[in-house]
Tab-separated table of C-alpha atoms in Angstrom:
chain	number	residue	atom	x	y	z
A	1245	MET	CA	92.943	97.130	133.043
A	1246	ILE	CA	96.454	97.555	134.499
A	1247	ARG	CA	97.575	98.321	137.997
A	1248	ILE	CA	100.942	99.067	139.567
A	1249	SER	CA	101.272	96.372	142.214
A	1250	LYS	CA	104.843	97.005	143.428
A	1251	ILE	CA	107.307	99.918	143.317
A	1252	GLU	CA	110.841	100.115	144.645
A	1253	TYR	CA	113.779	102.326	143.826
A	1254	TYR	CA	117.501	102.488	144.470
A	1255	LEU	CA	119.776	105.509	144.830
A	1256	PRO	CA	123.579	105.317	144.562
A	1257	GLU	CA	125.464	105.788	147.827
A	1258	LEU	CA	127.492	108.795	146.658
A	1259	VAL	CA	125.708	112.073	147.453
A	1260	LEU	CA	126.478	115.446	145.877
A	1261	THR	CA	125.088	118.293	147.971
A	1262	ASN	CA	124.566	121.937	147.095
A	1263	THR	CA	127.329	122.755	149.562
A	1264	ASP	CA	129.667	120.496	147.572
A	1265	LEU	CA	128.756	122.336	144.380
A	1266	GLU	CA	129.236	125.715	146.059
A	1267	LYS	CA	132.830	124.739	146.858
A	1268	GLU	CA	133.460	124.079	143.153
A	1269	PHE	CA	131.467	127.076	141.923
A	1270	PRO	CA	131.730	129.823	144.583
A	1271	GLU	CA	129.608	132.162	142.484
A	1272	TRP	CA	126.610	129.848	143.134
A	1273	SER	CA	125.423	129.614	146.719
A	1274	SER	CA	123.824	126.410	147.961
A	1275	GLU	CA	120.682	128.332	148.888
A	1276	ARG	CA	120.457	129.861	145.410
A	1277	ILE	CA	120.536	126.377	143.890
A	1278	ARG	CA	117.742	125.216	146.208
A	1279	GLU	CA	115.606	128.235	145.395
A	1280	LYS	CA	116.212	127.949	141.660
A	1281	VAL	CA	115.579	124.214	141.094
A	1282	GLY	CA	114.206	122.908	144.407
A	1283	ILE	CA	117.081	120.480	144.951
A	1284	VAL	CA	119.332	120.161	148.004
A	1285	GLN	CA	121.229	117.014	147.053
A	1286	ARG	CA	121.402	114.358	144.365
A	1287	HIS	CA	122.817	110.823	144.228
A	1288	ILE	CA	125.677	110.149	141.819
A	1289	SER	CA	126.718	106.773	140.436
A	1290	SER	CA	130.302	105.788	141.128
A	1291	GLU	CA	132.848	105.410	138.331
A	1292	ASN	CA	132.189	101.699	137.871
A	1293	GLU	CA	128.456	101.763	138.668
A	1294	THR	CA	126.084	101.437	135.703
A	1295	VAL	CA	122.343	101.425	135.052
A	1296	LEU	CA	122.458	97.624	135.203
A	1297	ASP	CA	123.962	97.731	138.703
A	1298	LEU	CA	121.302	100.174	139.863
A	1299	ALA	CA	118.546	98.108	138.239
A	1300	ILE	CA	119.664	94.941	139.993
A	1301	GLN	CA	119.406	96.746	143.321
A	1302	SER	CA	115.920	98.187	142.734
A	1303	SER	CA	114.608	94.930	141.255
A	1304	GLU	CA	115.907	92.781	144.093
A	1305	LYS	CA	114.018	95.073	146.480
A	1306	VAL	CA	110.823	94.454	144.485
A	1307	PHE	CA	111.305	90.701	144.640
A	1308	GLU	CA	111.656	90.662	148.411
A	1309	ASN	CA	107.858	90.426	148.558
A	1310	TYR	CA	106.941	89.244	145.076
A	1311	ASP	CA	107.400	85.915	143.282
A	1312	LYS	CA	109.822	86.688	140.450
A	1313	ASN	CA	108.672	83.588	138.570
A	1314	LYS	CA	105.464	85.488	137.742
A	1315	ILE	CA	107.344	87.961	135.521
A	1316	ASP	CA	106.501	87.543	131.819
A	1317	PHE	CA	108.380	90.466	130.307
A	1318	ILE	CA	111.140	92.980	131.163
A	1319	LEU	CA	110.878	96.539	129.830
A	1320	PHE	CA	114.078	98.490	130.480
A	1321	CYS	CA	114.074	102.255	129.889
A	1322	THR	CA	117.443	104.018	129.775
A	1323	GLN	CA	119.474	106.550	127.820
A	1324	SER	CA	122.758	105.528	129.424
A	1325	PRO	CA	122.981	101.776	128.699
A	1326	ASP	CA	125.883	99.550	129.636
A	1327	TYR	CA	126.473	98.619	125.985
A	1328	PHE	CA	125.253	99.355	122.466
A	1329	PHE	CA	124.384	95.666	122.484
A	1330	PRO	CA	123.337	93.348	124.000
A	1331	THR	CA	120.332	95.022	125.573
A	1332	THR	CA	120.590	95.624	129.292
A	1333	ALA	CA	117.238	93.878	129.779
A	1334	CYS	CA	118.686	90.589	128.511
A	1335	ILE	CA	121.605	90.759	130.924
A	1336	LEU	CA	119.251	91.705	133.743
A	1337	GLN	CA	117.141	88.576	133.140
A	1338	ASP	CA	120.179	86.444	133.882
A	1339	LYS	CA	121.412	88.540	136.813
A	1340	LEU	CA	118.008	88.352	138.515
A	1341	GLY	CA	117.570	84.650	137.841
A	1342	LEU	CA	114.307	85.143	135.970
A	1343	ARG	CA	112.721	82.532	133.729
A	1344	LYS	CA	114.198	82.148	130.235
A	1345	ASN	CA	110.823	81.907	128.502
A	1346	ILE	CA	110.106	85.628	128.964
A	1347	GLY	CA	110.523	88.653	126.735
A	1348	ALA	CA	113.045	91.402	127.447
A	1349	THR	CA	113.857	94.628	125.643
A	1350	ASP	CA	115.388	98.064	126.166
A	1351	PHE	CA	113.823	101.292	124.967
A	1352	ASN	CA	115.555	104.650	124.705
A	1353	LEU	CA	113.456	107.428	126.200
A	1354	GLY	CA	114.117	110.045	128.843
A	1355	CYS	CA	111.656	112.086	130.848
A	1356	SER	CA	108.565	110.575	129.180
A	1357	GLY	CA	109.936	107.046	129.552
A	1358	PHE	CA	107.862	105.876	132.500
A	1359	VAL	CA	104.549	106.809	130.870
A	1360	TYR	CA	105.617	105.170	127.616
A	1361	GLY	CA	106.636	102.089	129.591
A	1362	LEU	CA	103.158	101.893	131.084
A	1363	ALA	CA	101.702	102.127	127.567
A	1364	PHE	CA	103.962	99.311	126.360
A	1365	ALA	CA	103.075	97.202	129.399
A	1366	LYS	CA	99.369	97.740	128.765
A	1367	GLY	CA	99.832	96.615	125.166
A	1368	LEU	CA	101.655	93.465	126.218
A	1369	ILE	CA	98.951	92.620	128.725
A	1370	ALA	CA	96.071	93.449	126.366
A	1371	SER	CA	97.565	91.251	123.640
A	1372	GLY	CA	97.920	88.308	125.999
A	1373	ILE	CA	101.714	88.246	125.817
A	1374	GLY	CA	102.035	88.601	129.582
A	1375	ASN	CA	100.164	89.293	132.783
A	1376	SER	CA	103.066	90.567	134.897
A	1377	ILE	CA	105.500	93.114	133.483
A	1378	LEU	CA	108.698	94.323	135.159
A	1379	LEU	CA	109.210	97.936	134.073
A	1380	ILE	CA	112.570	99.441	135.010
A	1381	THR	CA	113.614	103.050	134.534
A	1382	SER	CA	117.316	103.410	135.269
A	1383	GLU	CA	119.587	106.357	134.493
A	1384	THR	CA	123.126	107.536	135.123
A	1385	TYR	CA	122.798	110.883	133.339
A	1386	THR	CA	125.586	112.309	135.474
A	1387	LYS	CA	128.077	110.268	133.447
A	1388	HIS	CA	127.093	112.377	130.422
A	1389	ILE	CA	127.736	115.690	132.207
A	1390	HIS	CA	131.019	117.610	132.099
A	1391	GLN	CA	132.514	118.477	135.473
A	1392	LYS	CA	132.503	122.180	134.580
A	1393	ASP	CA	128.817	122.176	133.608
A	1394	LYS	CA	127.458	123.626	136.834
A	1395	GLY	CA	123.916	124.085	135.548
A	1396	ASN	CA	123.266	120.450	134.667
A	1397	ARG	CA	125.230	119.139	137.637
A	1398	CYS	CA	122.810	121.048	139.883
A	1399	ILE	CA	119.796	119.403	138.289
A	1400	PHE	CA	120.461	115.764	137.482
A	1401	GLY	CA	120.877	112.764	139.756
A	1402	ASP	CA	121.123	109.011	139.163
A	1403	ALA	CA	118.607	106.363	140.182
A	1404	SER	CA	116.759	103.217	139.224
A	1405	ALA	CA	113.100	102.381	139.806
A	1406	SER	CA	111.535	98.933	139.353
A	1407	VAL	CA	107.791	98.632	138.957
A	1408	ILE	CA	105.587	95.564	138.550
A	1409	ILE	CA	102.524	96.092	136.392
A	1410	GLU	CA	99.761	93.497	136.404
A	1411	LYS	CA	96.418	92.899	134.750
A	1412	ASP	CA	93.494	93.939	136.952
A	1413	THR	CA	89.904	93.811	135.711
A	1414	ASN	CA	88.713	95.820	138.725
A	1415	VAL	CA	90.337	99.095	137.645
A	1416	GLY	CA	89.572	101.544	134.865
A	1417	ASP	CA	90.780	101.038	131.315
A	1418	TYR	CA	92.235	104.479	130.626
A	1419	LYS	CA	93.624	105.883	127.399
A	1420	PHE	CA	97.104	107.274	126.827
A	1421	CYS	CA	98.060	110.499	125.064
A	1422	LEU	CA	101.552	110.334	123.559
A	1423	GLY	CA	103.394	112.900	121.472
A	1424	THR	CA	106.631	113.555	119.636
A	1425	ASP	CA	108.352	116.578	118.102
A	1426	GLY	CA	111.835	115.727	116.877
A	1427	SER	CA	112.473	119.313	115.800
A	1428	GLY	CA	113.563	119.919	119.399
A	1429	ALA	CA	116.191	117.172	119.402
A	1430	GLU	CA	119.161	119.553	119.472
A	1431	ASN	CA	117.952	121.252	122.662
A	1432	LEU	CA	118.707	118.278	124.921
A	1433	ILE	CA	121.287	115.986	123.412
A	1434	VAL	CA	124.437	113.931	123.935
A	1435	LYS	CA	126.258	113.819	120.609
A	1436	LYS	CA	129.081	111.553	121.663
A	1437	GLY	CA	128.933	107.777	121.586
A	1438	GLY	CA	126.716	107.213	118.558
A	1439	PHE	CA	127.789	106.964	114.926
A	1440	ARG	CA	126.592	110.431	113.828
A	1441	THR	CA	129.401	112.274	115.630
A	1442	ASP	CA	132.934	110.941	115.972
A	1443	PHE	CA	134.716	111.997	119.116
A	1444	THR	CA	137.921	111.624	121.095
A	1445	LEU	CA	137.417	111.996	124.824
A	1446	ASN	CA	139.557	114.778	126.252
A	1447	PRO	CA	139.057	115.871	129.875
A	1448	ASN	CA	140.093	119.431	129.002
A	1449	HIS	CA	137.581	119.973	126.195
A	1450	GLU	CA	134.542	122.196	126.393
A	1451	PHE	CA	131.420	120.250	127.304
A	1452	ASP	CA	129.638	120.765	123.971
A	1453	PRO	CA	129.360	118.628	121.857
A	1454	GLU	CA	130.954	115.647	123.615
A	1455	ASN	CA	128.876	115.838	126.787
A	1456	LEU	CA	125.249	116.455	127.650
A	1457	TYR	CA	123.980	119.741	126.269
A	1458	MET	CA	120.698	121.274	127.387
A	1459	ASN	CA	119.170	124.515	126.177
A	1460	GLY	CA	117.231	125.272	129.344
A	1461	PRO	CA	115.114	128.169	128.017
A	1462	GLU	CA	113.986	126.165	124.980
A	1463	ILE	CA	113.113	123.140	127.123
A	1464	PHE	CA	111.112	125.422	129.412
A	1465	ASN	CA	109.311	127.026	126.462
A	1466	PHE	CA	108.452	123.624	125.008
A	1467	THR	CA	107.087	122.442	128.352
A	1468	ILE	CA	104.848	125.417	129.086
A	1469	GLU	CA	103.572	125.428	125.494
A	1470	LYS	CA	102.794	121.704	125.227
A	1471	ILE	CA	101.955	120.287	128.663
A	1472	PRO	CA	98.891	122.337	129.683
A	1473	GLY	CA	97.185	121.135	126.497
A	1474	LEU	CA	98.315	117.579	127.220
A	1475	ILE	CA	96.656	117.653	130.646
A	1476	LYS	CA	93.356	118.839	129.172
A	1477	GLU	CA	93.621	116.285	126.365
A	1478	ILE	CA	94.163	113.287	128.641
A	1479	MET	CA	91.242	114.232	130.877
A	1480	ASP	CA	88.976	114.814	127.873
A	1481	GLU	CA	90.013	111.513	126.271
A	1482	ASN	CA	89.037	109.674	129.439
A	1483	GLY	CA	85.897	111.682	130.155
A	1484	LEU	CA	87.229	113.056	133.434
A	1485	THR	CA	87.524	116.455	135.067
A	1486	MET	CA	90.032	117.835	137.535
A	1487	ASP	CA	87.621	117.005	140.369
A	1488	ASP	CA	87.889	113.303	139.470
A	1489	ILE	CA	91.676	113.257	139.929
A	1490	ASP	CA	93.100	112.711	143.420
A	1491	TYR	CA	96.719	113.507	142.503
A	1492	PHE	CA	98.699	114.903	139.598
A	1493	VAL	CA	102.231	113.502	139.389
A	1494	PHE	CA	104.421	115.056	136.703
A	1495	HIS	CA	107.992	114.322	135.710
A	1496	GLN	CA	110.085	116.005	138.404
A	1497	ALA	CA	112.122	118.308	136.160
A	1498	ASN	CA	112.694	121.185	138.575
A	1499	SER	CA	110.470	122.916	141.092
A	1500	PHE	CA	110.302	126.250	139.229
A	1501	MET	CA	108.970	124.600	136.073
A	1502	LEU	CA	106.538	122.409	138.004
A	1503	ASN	CA	105.083	125.291	139.985
A	1504	TYR	CA	104.696	127.295	136.782
A	1505	LEU	CA	102.825	124.377	135.177
A	1506	ARG	CA	100.624	123.929	138.230
A	1507	ARG	CA	99.555	127.562	138.150
A	1508	LYS	CA	99.032	127.551	134.392
A	1509	THR	CA	96.871	124.410	134.496
A	1510	LYS	CA	95.035	125.612	137.646
A	1511	ILE	CA	95.725	122.377	139.527
A	1512	PRO	CA	95.028	122.748	143.274
A	1513	THR	CA	98.219	122.764	145.338
A	1514	GLU	CA	97.024	119.902	147.542
A	1515	LYS	CA	96.607	117.659	144.484
A	1516	PHE	CA	99.993	118.438	142.945
A	1517	TYR	CA	102.994	116.473	144.202
A	1518	ILE	CA	106.571	117.761	144.043
A	1519	ASP	CA	109.379	115.628	145.427
A	1520	MET	CA	112.925	116.067	144.165
A	1521	GLU	CA	114.710	117.831	146.992
A	1522	THR	CA	116.946	114.886	147.923
A	1523	THR	CA	117.143	113.082	144.568
A	1524	GLY	CA	117.226	115.741	141.854
A	1525	ASN	CA	115.974	115.125	138.332
A	1526	THR	CA	116.430	111.378	137.800
A	1527	VAL	CA	114.909	111.514	134.301
A	1528	SER	CA	112.653	108.496	133.614
A	1529	ALA	CA	112.806	107.421	137.267
A	1530	THR	CA	111.275	110.585	138.757
A	1531	ILE	CA	107.605	109.552	138.532
A	1532	PRO	CA	107.958	106.075	140.087
A	1533	ILE	CA	110.199	107.506	142.830
A	1534	ALA	CA	107.531	110.117	143.572
A	1535	LEU	CA	104.799	107.454	143.659
A	1536	LYS	CA	106.795	105.272	146.044
A	1537	ASN	CA	107.475	108.213	148.356
A	1538	MET	CA	103.791	109.137	148.318
A	1539	LEU	CA	102.921	105.573	149.328
A	1540	ASP	CA	105.495	105.565	152.117
A	1541	LYS	CA	104.169	108.894	153.431
A	1542	GLY	CA	100.591	107.621	153.400
A	1543	LEU	CA	99.544	110.249	150.850
A	1544	LEU	CA	98.673	107.795	148.094
A	1545	LYS	CA	96.149	105.097	148.890
A	1546	ARG	CA	94.618	102.253	146.972
A	1547	GLY	CA	91.593	103.509	145.086
A	1548	ASN	CA	93.098	106.914	144.341
A	1549	LYS	CA	92.951	108.126	140.756
A	1550	ILE	CA	96.193	109.693	139.546
A	1551	LEU	CA	97.168	111.590	136.435
A	1552	LEU	CA	100.736	110.922	135.295
A	1553	ALA	CA	102.595	113.126	132.804
A	1554	GLY	CA	106.151	112.863	131.494
A	1555	PHE	CA	107.851	115.276	129.091
A	1556	GLY	CA	111.271	116.318	127.875
A	1557	VAL	CA	114.151	115.065	125.741
A	1558	GLY	CA	113.114	114.148	122.224
A	1559	TYR	CA	110.942	116.195	122.359
A	1560	SER	CA	108.688	113.501	123.750
A	1561	TRP	CA	105.665	113.596	126.024
A	1562	GLY	CA	102.974	111.317	127.386
A	1563	ALA	CA	100.172	111.187	129.914
A	1564	THR	CA	97.681	108.696	131.289
A	1565	ILE	CA	95.277	108.088	134.160
A	1566	MET	CA	95.613	105.202	136.609
A	1567	ASP	CA	93.573	103.774	139.450
A	1568	PHE	CA	96.113	103.082	142.125
């Protein structure tokens, strides 16, 4: 019923390499970082660069070969918005010169955000609200991270991905499996900035609670407990087996976790795509970035059937099948 017709992404110009991190944290070698998380470098937004700026860049790349007047709705996924209000999607409509008689909204999700965005887009298309949806996943998580937080600085990078989703009656109408467990909220959280926790920014403070906090072991435990069942569930819901799937593309959290999941779910290595070495964990943008890189490398071809799975902060998770 829906097909991804265009994908583009944008990475900030500033690059933070493992060698750069080793200079700040001599106890961590650049090679140790690569072995631990599978990342060599990540792109970092500049001081005055926001998710809106990144989204403009990725969206303008999409519209180089697509008529922007076809867009009926903007879905903007971010957890680092420019403002509490107005929504970034509304500002983006104006910046891109899109029609005014379209819908536009932000939604706050992290690592599962791209899959949820596909579900929202399918709903909009199925209801007749639109036939062409611009889904943007844009994050500047690094702005949440304290300079002394070496663990999270090794993992996260900034990026924006813009995807056009269209109605297509020649592809399968696949179900989604979505899930939520808010009991894990405290294990990946930024307490500053909302109204629950007052704060005064002080560059000399400890990075919890005013900056991003992640309990890595708990996030890992959640992932290995929940995601294998999710993969079985989404295939069962759609009446498919592993042999029917050409590629499995998961949220690119870190290579250790992904390889563990691959072994646990018994997915063949040649069907399992990992690609975060030069971008890091870009949160909701990891899956579309991976898909675009697969296309550019000639790995992913039209007609392939792919299983997409996102999981993380919330806790939140989601999976679906798509004919590419």
